[in-house]
Amino acid sequence: IPDLSPQLVPHEGQIGGGSYPEKKLPGFALQFPKNRSENLEKFLRRGRPSILGILKEGCLILDLRTLPESQEEILLQRLR
């Protein structure tokens, strides 16, 4: 994915609310640069199937923990 210049970065996922609202899960994410993030986030979210990421400090973050192995190829095709 050379045109998009993603980086593999350490990322702390969050379990969610309820019993563990502050529990963090260390892992990794793809981070896309600020100059492409908003348009890429909309493109991925509006596609079928929707791919949801996090916009953080202007960068798009895709938490790899949330991507089932069976859907890796779908993500790669969408990013080409």
mmCIF file of C-alpha atoms in Angstrom:
data_model
loop_
_atom_site.group_PDB
_atom_site.id
_atom_site.type_symbol
_atom_site.label_atom_id
_atom_site.label_comp_id
_atom_site.label_asym_id
_atom_site.label_seq_id
_atom_site.Cartn_x
_atom_site.Cartn_y
_atom_site.Cartn_z
ATOM 1 C CA ILE A 1 0.000 0.000 0.000
ATOM 2 C CA PRO A 2 2.778 2.450 -0.907
ATOM 3 C CA ASP A 3 0.554 5.360 -1.989
ATOM 4 C CA LEU A 4 -1.135 5.587 1.407
ATOM 5 C CA SER A 5 2.082 5.298 3.456
ATOM 6 C CA PRO A 6 0.626 3.419 6.436
ATOM 7 C CA GLN A 7 2.793 2.668 9.445
ATOM 8 C CA LEU A 8 2.479 -0.202 11.874
ATOM 9 C CA VAL A 9 2.295 1.421 15.317
ATOM 10 C CA PRO A 10 1.750 0.245 18.891
ATOM 11 C CA HIS A 11 -1.895 0.774 19.861
ATOM 12 C CA GLU A 12 -3.901 0.289 23.018
ATOM 13 C CA GLY A 13 -7.354 -1.014 22.234
ATOM 14 C CA GLN A 14 -10.160 -0.613 24.708
ATOM 15 C CA ILE A 15 -12.411 -3.385 25.950
ATOM 16 C CA GLY A 16 -15.365 -1.022 26.264
ATOM 17 C CA GLY A 17 -17.643 0.072 29.054
ATOM 18 C CA GLY A 18 -19.268 -2.001 31.725
ATOM 19 C CA SER A 19 -16.975 -3.847 34.106
ATOM 20 C CA TYR A 20 -13.718 -2.788 32.394
ATOM 21 C CA PRO A 21 -14.142 0.816 31.203
ATOM 22 C CA GLU A 22 -10.463 1.634 31.624
ATOM 23 C CA LYS A 23 -8.888 -1.719 30.702
ATOM 24 C CA LYS A 24 -6.456 -1.363 27.783
ATOM 25 C CA LEU A 25 -5.326 -4.123 25.419
ATOM 26 C CA PRO A 26 -1.854 -3.620 23.956
ATOM 27 C CA GLY A 27 -1.505 -4.459 20.290
ATOM 28 C CA PHE A 28 -0.790 -2.939 16.909
ATOM 29 C CA ALA A 29 -2.636 -0.822 14.385
ATOM 30 C CA LEU A 30 -2.182 0.605 10.921
ATOM 31 C CA GLN A 31 -1.836 4.378 11.081
ATOM 32 C CA PHE A 32 -2.401 6.468 7.962
ATOM 33 C CA PRO A 33 -1.004 9.999 7.607
ATOM 34 C CA LYS A 34 -3.051 13.113 8.284
ATOM 35 C CA ASN A 35 -3.186 14.260 4.671
ATOM 36 C CA ARG A 36 -5.218 11.180 3.646
ATOM 37 C CA SER A 37 -7.065 10.186 6.796
ATOM 38 C CA GLU A 38 -10.454 11.890 6.537
ATOM 39 C CA ASN A 39 -11.098 10.911 2.927
ATOM 40 C CA LEU A 40 -9.847 7.373 3.508
ATOM 41 C CA GLU A 41 -11.982 6.992 6.651
ATOM 42 C CA LYS A 42 -15.125 8.026 4.722
ATOM 43 C CA PHE A 43 -14.246 5.736 1.788
ATOM 44 C CA LEU A 44 -13.756 2.701 4.033
ATOM 45 C CA ARG A 45 -16.823 3.420 6.188
ATOM 46 C CA ARG A 46 -19.159 3.889 3.209
ATOM 47 C CA GLY A 47 -18.056 0.719 1.425
ATOM 48 C CA ARG A 48 -19.577 -2.736 1.649
ATOM 49 C CA PRO A 49 -18.683 -4.136 4.040
ATOM 50 C CA SER A 50 -18.000 -1.052 6.138
ATOM 51 C CA ILE A 51 -14.514 -0.833 7.596
ATOM 52 C CA LEU A 52 -14.450 1.286 10.726
ATOM 53 C CA GLY A 53 -11.380 3.030 12.032
ATOM 54 C CA ILE A 54 -10.543 5.682 14.595
ATOM 55 C CA LEU A 55 -9.572 9.262 13.765
ATOM 56 C CA LYS A 56 -6.993 10.269 16.362
ATOM 57 C CA GLU A 57 -4.990 13.478 16.190
ATOM 58 C CA GLY A 58 -5.846 13.715 12.495
ATOM 59 C CA CYS A 59 -4.603 10.216 11.627
ATOM 60 C CA LEU A 60 -6.703 7.204 10.713
ATOM 61 C CA ILE A 61 -6.053 4.197 12.968
ATOM 62 C CA LEU A 62 -7.176 0.676 12.008
ATOM 63 C CA ASP A 63 -6.894 -1.625 15.031
ATOM 64 C CA LEU A 64 -5.670 -4.943 13.637
ATOM 65 C CA ARG A 65 -7.183 -6.846 16.563
ATOM 66 C CA THR A 66 -10.646 -6.034 15.194
ATOM 67 C CA LEU A 67 -9.904 -7.466 11.742
ATOM 68 C CA PRO A 68 -10.733 -11.175 11.440
ATOM 69 C CA GLU A 69 -8.175 -13.103 9.405
ATOM 70 C CA SER A 70 -10.968 -14.083 7.020
ATOM 71 C CA GLN A 71 -11.428 -10.389 6.100
ATOM 72 C CA GLU A 72 -7.795 -9.354 5.618
ATOM 73 C CA GLU A 73 -8.034 -9.685 1.838
ATOM 74 C CA ILE A 74 -11.138 -7.453 1.769
ATOM 75 C CA LEU A 75 -9.194 -4.689 3.515
ATOM 76 C CA LEU A 76 -6.219 -5.073 1.181
ATOM 77 C CA GLN A 77 -8.466 -4.891 -1.898
ATOM 78 C CA ARG A 78 -10.178 -1.744 -0.605
ATOM 79 C CA LEU A 79 -6.837 -0.050 0.047
ATOM 80 C CA ARG A 80 -5.471 -0.713 -3.461
#
